[in-house]
């Protein structure tokens, strides 16, 4: 049976957003990026967005309570078919998600961990342009895009994210190791039958082929 509730984990720039978009269009599973939801709040200058931005721009995690509020609202509004990209990012978020989904009798059915060598990460981030409106990302080199060019999906200008700076990247990597890698350990302990590791160093189409075999 096709998987319905998927979590996609991996370090910054491991291709979570790209894979989530490919999965969403191939299988119709909504792509929920907490980073993109927070950036959209921030660009609309809502209270949540302004608070979130003060953490995001420093490369720090937004407090659990705020992210959990956004995720809960999303599920209550849109239902329990989703592909989470960038959530959960801490063990307490993972525990919250398990409890909430238990209460809906709709547990996770796949946890994908994208693996990428540390040295690849700054190289990919420095080449990345993003759309703050729709969450699309492009490679400057591979897609021949420049800052300010229209987003290929929604035509808003592409920008460099304010957390794609050298200092913020270092901090995001430390946080990934400290707070998010324990999420992989948590799932290995509690739901090892759902966890699948995928090498993310190969091209995005090969990664997608491997993921497709897990979803359908
Ligand atoms: P991303 O687009 O997934 O790289 O997320 C960008 C930034 O948004 C992160 O560096 C965090 O500051 C914040 N963020 C996104 N998702 C979460 C989350 N699940 N928990 C806390 N902060 C988050």
PDB file of C-alpha atoms and ligand atoms in Angstrom:
ATOM      1  CA  UNK A   1       0.000   0.000   0.000  1.00  0.00           C
ATOM      2  CA  UNK A   2       1.295   3.489  -0.827  1.00  0.00           C
ATOM      3  CA  UNK A   3       2.790   5.273   2.167  1.00  0.00           C
ATOM      4  CA  UNK A   4       0.770   8.230   3.491  1.00  0.00           C
ATOM      5  CA  UNK A   5       2.676   9.683   6.434  1.00  0.00           C
ATOM      6  CA  UNK A   6       6.337  10.174   5.771  1.00  0.00           C
ATOM      7  CA  UNK A   7       9.148  11.949   7.599  1.00  0.00           C
ATOM      8  CA  UNK A   8      12.194  13.012   5.586  1.00  0.00           C
ATOM      9  CA  UNK A   9      15.324  13.606   7.679  1.00  0.00           C
ATOM     10  CA  UNK A  10      18.810  14.708   6.639  1.00  0.00           C
ATOM     11  CA  UNK A  11      21.380  17.466   7.137  1.00  0.00           C
ATOM     12  CA  UNK A  12      20.967  20.934   5.571  1.00  0.00           C
ATOM     13  CA  UNK A  13      21.240  20.795   1.755  1.00  0.00           C
ATOM     14  CA  UNK A  14      20.890  17.004   1.586  1.00  0.00           C
ATOM     15  CA  UNK A  15      18.080  17.529  -0.932  1.00  0.00           C
ATOM     16  CA  UNK A  16      15.079  17.102   1.378  1.00  0.00           C
ATOM     17  CA  UNK A  17      13.125  19.896  -0.342  1.00  0.00           C
ATOM     18  CA  UNK A  18      13.910  18.654  -3.860  1.00  0.00           C
ATOM     19  CA  UNK A  19      12.937  15.065  -3.008  1.00  0.00           C
ATOM     20  CA  UNK A  20       9.814  16.180  -1.184  1.00  0.00           C
ATOM     21  CA  UNK A  21       8.703  18.151  -4.278  1.00  0.00           C
ATOM     22  CA  UNK A  22       9.339  15.153  -6.545  1.00  0.00           C
ATOM     23  CA  UNK A  23       7.401  12.859  -4.183  1.00  0.00           C
ATOM     24  CA  UNK A  24       4.548  15.362  -3.872  1.00  0.00           C
ATOM     25  CA  UNK A  25       4.079  15.609  -7.624  1.00  0.00           C
ATOM     26  CA  UNK A  26       4.500  11.859  -8.297  1.00  0.00           C
ATOM     27  CA  UNK A  27       2.314  10.574  -5.447  1.00  0.00           C
ATOM     28  CA  UNK A  28       0.106  13.532  -4.484  1.00  0.00           C
ATOM     29  CA  UNK A  29       1.359  13.511  -0.893  1.00  0.00           C
ATOM     30  CA  UNK A  30       1.434  17.110   0.426  1.00  0.00           C
ATOM     31  CA  UNK A  31       4.963  18.420   1.074  1.00  0.00           C
ATOM     32  CA  UNK A  32       5.109  20.163   4.449  1.00  0.00           C
ATOM     33  CA  UNK A  33       8.357  22.032   5.054  1.00  0.00           C
ATOM     34  CA  UNK A  34       8.372  23.657   8.486  1.00  0.00           C
ATOM     35  CA  UNK A  35      11.248  25.897   7.315  1.00  0.00           C
ATOM     36  CA  UNK A  36       9.162  27.092   4.328  1.00  0.00           C
ATOM     37  CA  UNK A  37       6.063  27.595   6.533  1.00  0.00           C
ATOM     38  CA  UNK A  38       8.146  29.678   8.958  1.00  0.00           C
ATOM     39  CA  UNK A  39       9.776  31.705   6.163  1.00  0.00           C
ATOM     40  CA  UNK A  40       6.358  32.401   4.677  1.00  0.00           C
ATOM     41  CA  UNK A  41       5.126  33.651   8.099  1.00  0.00           C
ATOM     42  CA  UNK A  42       8.259  35.786   8.308  1.00  0.00           C
ATOM     43  CA  UNK A  43       7.828  37.321   4.832  1.00  0.00           C
ATOM     44  CA  UNK A  44       4.206  38.199   5.763  1.00  0.00           C
ATOM     45  CA  UNK A  45       5.557  39.714   9.010  1.00  0.00           C
ATOM     46  CA  UNK A  46       3.092  37.840  11.248  1.00  0.00           C
ATOM     47  CA  UNK A  47       3.811  37.564  15.000  1.00  0.00           C
ATOM     48  CA  UNK A  48       4.953  33.940  14.585  1.00  0.00           C
ATOM     49  CA  UNK A  49       7.092  34.934  11.600  1.00  0.00           C
ATOM     50  CA  UNK A  50       8.812  37.809  13.400  1.00  0.00           C
ATOM     51  CA  UNK A  51       9.599  35.664  16.417  1.00  0.00           C
ATOM     52  CA  UNK A  52      10.775  32.757  14.228  1.00  0.00           C
ATOM     53  CA  UNK A  53      13.031  35.010  12.163  1.00  0.00           C
ATOM     54  CA  UNK A  54      15.098  36.035  15.171  1.00  0.00           C
ATOM     55  CA  UNK A  55      16.105  32.353  15.588  1.00  0.00           C
ATOM     56  CA  UNK A  56      16.291  31.370  11.922  1.00  0.00           C
ATOM     57  CA  UNK A  57      18.652  34.195  10.916  1.00  0.00           C
ATOM     58  CA  UNK A  58      21.140  33.044  13.581  1.00  0.00           C
ATOM     59  CA  UNK A  59      20.988  29.453  12.341  1.00  0.00           C
ATOM     60  CA  UNK A  60      19.259  28.354  15.570  1.00  0.00           C
ATOM     61  CA  UNK A  61      16.196  26.144  15.944  1.00  0.00           C
ATOM     62  CA  UNK A  62      12.890  27.899  16.492  1.00  0.00           C
ATOM     63  CA  UNK A  63      11.436  26.907  19.916  1.00  0.00           C
ATOM     64  CA  UNK A  64       9.550  23.571  19.861  1.00  0.00           C
ATOM     65  CA  UNK A  65       6.326  25.152  21.079  1.00  0.00           C
ATOM     66  CA  UNK A  66       6.139  27.475  18.047  1.00  0.00           C
ATOM     67  CA  UNK A  67       6.926  24.777  15.468  1.00  0.00           C
ATOM     68  CA  UNK A  68       4.519  22.330  17.093  1.00  0.00           C
ATOM     69  CA  UNK A  69       1.783  24.962  16.888  1.00  0.00           C
ATOM     70  CA  UNK A  70       2.393  25.359  13.139  1.00  0.00           C
ATOM     71  CA  UNK A  71       2.443  21.588  12.507  1.00  0.00           C
ATOM     72  CA  UNK A  72      -0.669  20.890  14.589  1.00  0.00           C
ATOM     73  CA  UNK A  73      -2.583  23.633  12.779  1.00  0.00           C
ATOM     74  CA  UNK A  74      -1.451  22.228   9.427  1.00  0.00           C
ATOM     75  CA  UNK A  75      -2.652  18.675  10.235  1.00  0.00           C
ATOM     76  CA  UNK A  76      -5.946  19.892  11.722  1.00  0.00           C
ATOM     77  CA  UNK A  77      -6.618  21.901   8.571  1.00  0.00           C
ATOM     78  CA  UNK A  78      -5.284  19.542   5.893  1.00  0.00           C
ATOM     79  CA  UNK A  79      -5.584  16.029   7.326  1.00  0.00           C
ATOM     80  CA  UNK A  80      -3.111  13.290   8.110  1.00  0.00           C
ATOM     81  CA  UNK A  81      -1.522  12.584   4.745  1.00  0.00           C
ATOM     82  CA  UNK A  82       1.813  14.400   4.574  1.00  0.00           C
ATOM     83  CA  UNK A  83       5.485  14.341   3.900  1.00  0.00           C
ATOM     84  CA  UNK A  84       7.358  16.286   6.566  1.00  0.00           C
ATOM     85  CA  UNK A  85      10.579  17.932   5.483  1.00  0.00           C
ATOM     86  CA  UNK A  86      12.559  19.479   8.353  1.00  0.00           C
ATOM     87  CA  UNK A  87      10.266  18.200  11.087  1.00  0.00           C
ATOM     88  CA  UNK A  88      10.815  16.723  13.638  1.00  0.00           C
ATOM     89  CA  UNK A  89      14.177  18.337  14.373  1.00  0.00           C
ATOM     90  CA  UNK A  90      14.469  17.406  18.068  1.00  0.00           C
ATOM     91  CA  UNK A  91      13.534  14.339  20.105  1.00  0.00           C
ATOM     92  CA  UNK A  92      10.814  16.289  21.912  1.00  0.00           C
ATOM     93  CA  UNK A  93       9.242  17.220  18.548  1.00  0.00           C
ATOM     94  CA  UNK A  94       9.401  13.536  17.503  1.00  0.00           C
ATOM     95  CA  UNK A  95       7.732  12.455  20.750  1.00  0.00           C
ATOM     96  CA  UNK A  96       5.041  15.094  20.308  1.00  0.00           C
ATOM     97  CA  UNK A  97       4.383  13.963  16.714  1.00  0.00           C
ATOM     98  CA  UNK A  98       4.094  10.291  17.749  1.00  0.00           C
ATOM     99  CA  UNK A  99       1.626  11.168  20.533  1.00  0.00           C
ATOM    100  CA  UNK A 100      -0.438  13.452  18.320  1.00  0.00           C
ATOM    101  CA  UNK A 101      -0.614  10.888  15.481  1.00  0.00           C
ATOM    102  CA  UNK A 102      -1.482   8.138  17.996  1.00  0.00           C
ATOM    103  CA  UNK A 103      -4.407  10.241  19.151  1.00  0.00           C
ATOM    104  CA  UNK A 104      -5.561  10.420  15.497  1.00  0.00           C
ATOM    105  CA  UNK A 105      -4.904   6.660  15.025  1.00  0.00           C
ATOM    106  CA  UNK A 106      -2.726   7.606  12.068  1.00  0.00           C
ATOM    107  CA  UNK A 107       0.881   6.624  12.849  1.00  0.00           C
ATOM    108  CA  UNK A 108       3.894   7.337  10.631  1.00  0.00           C
ATOM    109  CA  UNK A 109       4.509   4.718   7.961  1.00  0.00           C
ATOM    110  CA  UNK A 110       7.947   5.678   6.585  1.00  0.00           C
ATOM    111  CA  UNK A 111      11.017   7.522   7.894  1.00  0.00           C
ATOM    112  CA  UNK A 112      13.622   8.355   5.244  1.00  0.00           C
ATOM    113  CA  UNK A 113      17.105   9.453   6.313  1.00  0.00           C
ATOM    114  CA  UNK A 114      19.146  11.183   3.582  1.00  0.00           C
ATOM    115  CA  UNK A 115      22.878  10.773   4.167  1.00  0.00           C
ATOM    116  CA  UNK A 116      25.465  13.285   2.925  1.00  0.00           C
ATOM    117  CA  UNK A 117      29.150  13.780   3.789  1.00  0.00           C
ATOM    118  CA  UNK A 118      29.871  16.939   5.849  1.00  0.00           C
ATOM    119  CA  UNK A 119      32.250  18.375   3.234  1.00  0.00           C
ATOM    120  CA  UNK A 120      29.470  18.436   0.583  1.00  0.00           C
ATOM    121  CA  UNK A 121      27.147  20.602   2.696  1.00  0.00           C
ATOM    122  CA  UNK A 122      28.773  24.103   2.551  1.00  0.00           C
ATOM    123  CA  UNK A 123      29.459  23.605  -1.170  1.00  0.00           C
ATOM    124  CA  UNK A 124      25.773  22.895  -1.874  1.00  0.00           C
ATOM    125  CA  UNK A 125      24.502  25.683   0.385  1.00  0.00           C
ATOM    126  CA  UNK A 126      26.773  28.310  -1.173  1.00  0.00           C
ATOM    127  CA  UNK A 127      25.320  27.450  -4.575  1.00  0.00           C
ATOM    128  CA  UNK A 128      21.695  27.516  -3.439  1.00  0.00           C
ATOM    129  CA  UNK A 129      18.993  30.075  -4.308  1.00  0.00           C
ATOM    130  CA  UNK A 130      15.545  29.896  -2.715  1.00  0.00           C
ATOM    131  CA  UNK A 131      12.065  31.249  -3.193  1.00  0.00           C
ATOM    132  CA  UNK A 132      10.602  32.673   0.020  1.00  0.00           C
ATOM    133  CA  UNK A 133       7.108  32.564  -1.469  1.00  0.00           C
ATOM    134  CA  UNK A 134       6.694  28.909  -2.534  1.00  0.00           C
ATOM    135  CA  UNK A 135       9.770  27.271  -0.959  1.00  0.00           C
ATOM    136  CA  UNK A 136      11.372  26.137  -4.249  1.00  0.00           C
ATOM    137  CA  UNK A 137      15.171  25.878  -4.326  1.00  0.00           C
ATOM    138  CA  UNK A 138      17.546  26.039  -7.289  1.00  0.00           C
ATOM    139  CA  UNK A 139      21.217  25.447  -7.838  1.00  0.00           C
ATOM    140  CA  UNK A 140      22.972  28.580  -9.132  1.00  0.00           C
ATOM    141  CA  UNK A 141      25.318  26.469 -11.292  1.00  0.00           C
ATOM    142  CA  UNK A 142      23.177  23.491 -12.390  1.00  0.00           C
ATOM    143  CA  UNK A 143      20.063  25.557 -13.074  1.00  0.00           C
ATOM    144  CA  UNK A 144      22.035  28.611 -14.325  1.00  0.00           C
ATOM    145  CA  UNK A 145      20.086  30.892 -11.973  1.00  0.00           C
ATOM    146  CA  UNK A 146      21.130  34.209 -10.407  1.00  0.00           C
ATOM    147  CA  UNK A 147      19.853  36.067  -7.360  1.00  0.00           C
ATOM    148  CA  UNK A 148      16.750  38.120  -8.271  1.00  0.00           C
ATOM    149  CA  UNK A 149      15.796  35.876 -11.228  1.00  0.00           C
ATOM    150  CA  UNK A 150      12.143  34.737 -11.209  1.00  0.00           C
ATOM    151  CA  UNK A 151      11.366  31.508  -9.346  1.00  0.00           C
ATOM    152  CA  UNK A 152      10.732  28.791 -11.973  1.00  0.00           C
ATOM    153  CA  UNK A 153       7.595  27.763 -10.077  1.00  0.00           C
ATOM    154  CA  UNK A 154       5.860  30.961  -8.870  1.00  0.00           C
ATOM    155  CA  UNK A 155       7.879  33.795 -10.547  1.00  0.00           C
ATOM    156  CA  UNK A 156       8.752  35.607  -7.269  1.00  0.00           C
ATOM    157  CA  UNK A 157      12.432  36.640  -7.104  1.00  0.00           C
ATOM    158  CA  UNK A 158      14.961  33.990  -6.028  1.00  0.00           C
ATOM    159  CA  UNK A 159      17.139  35.007  -3.054  1.00  0.00           C
ATOM    160  CA  UNK A 160      19.924  33.674  -0.884  1.00  0.00           C
ATOM    161  CA  UNK A 161      18.333  32.650   2.433  1.00  0.00           C
ATOM    162  CA  UNK A 162      19.390  34.770   5.423  1.00  0.00           C
ATOM    163  CA  UNK A 163      20.592  31.568   7.149  1.00  0.00           C
ATOM    164  CA  UNK A 164      22.672  30.433   4.151  1.00  0.00           C
ATOM    165  CA  UNK A 165      25.697  32.382   5.464  1.00  0.00           C
ATOM    166  CA  UNK A 166      28.999  30.795   6.538  1.00  0.00           C
ATOM    167  CA  UNK A 167      28.439  31.402  10.292  1.00  0.00           C
ATOM    168  CA  UNK A 168      24.821  30.228  10.219  1.00  0.00           C
ATOM    169  CA  UNK A 169      25.773  27.125   8.197  1.00  0.00           C
ATOM    170  CA  UNK A 170      28.347  26.086  10.827  1.00  0.00           C
ATOM    171  CA  UNK A 171      25.764  26.534  13.584  1.00  0.00           C
ATOM    172  CA  UNK A 172      23.065  24.652  11.656  1.00  0.00           C
ATOM    173  CA  UNK A 173      25.449  21.731  11.174  1.00  0.00           C
ATOM    174  CA  UNK A 174      26.319  21.659  14.890  1.00  0.00           C
ATOM    175  CA  UNK A 175      22.628  21.742  15.744  1.00  0.00           C
ATOM    176  CA  UNK A 176      21.916  18.965  13.276  1.00  0.00           C
ATOM    177  CA  UNK A 177      24.549  16.779  14.953  1.00  0.00           C
ATOM    178  CA  UNK A 178      23.475  17.695  18.502  1.00  0.00           C
ATOM    179  CA  UNK A 179      19.680  17.782  18.253  1.00  0.00           C
ATOM    180  CA  UNK A 180      18.510  16.168  15.028  1.00  0.00           C
ATOM    181  CA  UNK A 181      20.793  13.109  14.757  1.00  0.00           C
ATOM    182  CA  UNK A 182      19.315  11.928  18.086  1.00  0.00           C
ATOM    183  CA  UNK A 183      15.929  11.959  16.299  1.00  0.00           C
ATOM    184  CA  UNK A 184      17.305   9.249  13.967  1.00  0.00           C
ATOM    185  CA  UNK A 185      18.436   7.290  17.064  1.00  0.00           C
ATOM    186  CA  UNK A 186      14.995   7.809  18.608  1.00  0.00           C
ATOM    187  CA  UNK A 187      13.261   6.344  15.534  1.00  0.00           C
ATOM    188  CA  UNK A 188      15.808   3.504  15.366  1.00  0.00           C
ATOM    189  CA  UNK A 189      14.825   2.653  18.941  1.00  0.00           C
ATOM    190  CA  UNK A 190      11.056   3.100  18.664  1.00  0.00           C
ATOM    191  CA  UNK A 191      10.216   2.297  15.008  1.00  0.00           C
ATOM    192  CA  UNK A 192      13.275   0.705  13.386  1.00  0.00           C
ATOM    193  CA  UNK A 193      11.056  -1.151  10.883  1.00  0.00           C
ATOM    194  CA  UNK A 194      10.077   2.224   9.348  1.00  0.00           C
ATOM    195  CA  UNK A 195      13.574   3.724   9.014  1.00  0.00           C
ATOM    196  CA  UNK A 196      15.338   3.644   5.625  1.00  0.00           C
ATOM    197  CA  UNK A 197      18.724   5.280   4.905  1.00  0.00           C
ATOM    198  CA  UNK A 198      19.430   6.649   1.435  1.00  0.00           C
ATOM    199  CA  UNK A 199      22.750   7.880   0.010  1.00  0.00           C
ATOM    200  CA  UNK A 200      22.065  11.523  -0.981  1.00  0.00           C
ATOM    201  CA  UNK A 201      25.436  12.118  -2.626  1.00  0.00           C
ATOM    202  CA  UNK A 202      24.258  10.748  -5.991  1.00  0.00           C
ATOM    203  CA  UNK A 203      22.096  12.803  -8.401  1.00  0.00           C
ATOM    204  CA  UNK A 204      18.595  13.816  -7.342  1.00  0.00           C
ATOM    205  CA  UNK A 205      16.926  11.509  -9.918  1.00  0.00           C
ATOM    206  CA  UNK A 206      18.788   8.432  -8.562  1.00  0.00           C
ATOM    207  CA  UNK A 207      17.845   9.398  -5.013  1.00  0.00           C
ATOM    208  CA  UNK A 208      14.222   9.735  -6.132  1.00  0.00           C
ATOM    209  CA  UNK A 209      14.291   6.292  -7.816  1.00  0.00           C
ATOM    210  CA  UNK A 210      15.441   4.725  -4.511  1.00  0.00           C
ATOM    211  CA  UNK A 211      12.787   6.632  -2.546  1.00  0.00           C
ATOM    212  CA  UNK A 212      10.020   5.672  -4.997  1.00  0.00           C
ATOM    213  CA  UNK A 213      10.646   1.989  -4.261  1.00  0.00           C
ATOM    214  CA  UNK A 214       9.991   2.686  -0.573  1.00  0.00           C
ATOM    215  CA  UNK A 215       6.783   4.668  -1.096  1.00  0.00           C
ATOM    216  CA  UNK A 216       4.779   2.503  -3.496  1.00  0.00           C
TER     217      UNK A 216
HETATM  218  P1  LIG B   1      14.924  24.455   6.654  1.00  0.00           P
HETATM  219  O1  LIG B   1      14.232  25.182   5.563  1.00  0.00           O
HETATM  220  O2  LIG B   1      14.299  23.118   6.929  1.00  0.00           O
HETATM  221  O3  LIG B   1      16.424  24.365   6.423  1.00  0.00           O
HETATM  222  O4  LIG B   1      14.716  25.308   7.988  1.00  0.00           O
HETATM  223  C1  LIG B   1      15.250  26.623   8.093  1.00  0.00           C
HETATM  224  C2  LIG B   1      15.240  27.065   9.533  1.00  0.00           C
HETATM  225  O5  LIG B   1      13.893  27.099  10.029  1.00  0.00           O
HETATM  226  C3  LIG B   1      16.001  26.162  10.495  1.00  0.00           C
HETATM  227  O6  LIG B   1      17.402  26.425  10.500  1.00  0.00           O
HETATM  228  C4  LIG B   1      15.324  26.525  11.816  1.00  0.00           C
HETATM  229  O7  LIG B   1      15.762  27.785  12.287  1.00  0.00           O
HETATM  230  C5  LIG B   1      13.867  26.691  11.393  1.00  0.00           C
HETATM  231  N1  LIG B   1      13.148  25.402  11.488  1.00  0.00           N
HETATM  232  C6  LIG B   1      12.615  24.679  10.469  1.00  0.00           C
HETATM  233  N2  LIG B   1      12.031  23.556  10.918  1.00  0.00           N
HETATM  234  C7  LIG B   1      12.207  23.560  12.260  1.00  0.00           C
HETATM  235  C8  LIG B   1      11.852  22.663  13.308  1.00  0.00           C
HETATM  236  N3  LIG B   1      11.219  21.503  13.053  1.00  0.00           N
HETATM  237  N4  LIG B   1      12.197  22.995  14.584  1.00  0.00           N
HETATM  238  C9  LIG B   1      12.829  24.152  14.853  1.00  0.00           C
HETATM  239  N5  LIG B   1      13.216  25.027  13.921  1.00  0.00           N
HETATM  240  C10 LIG B   1      12.903  24.751  12.628  1.00  0.00           C
END
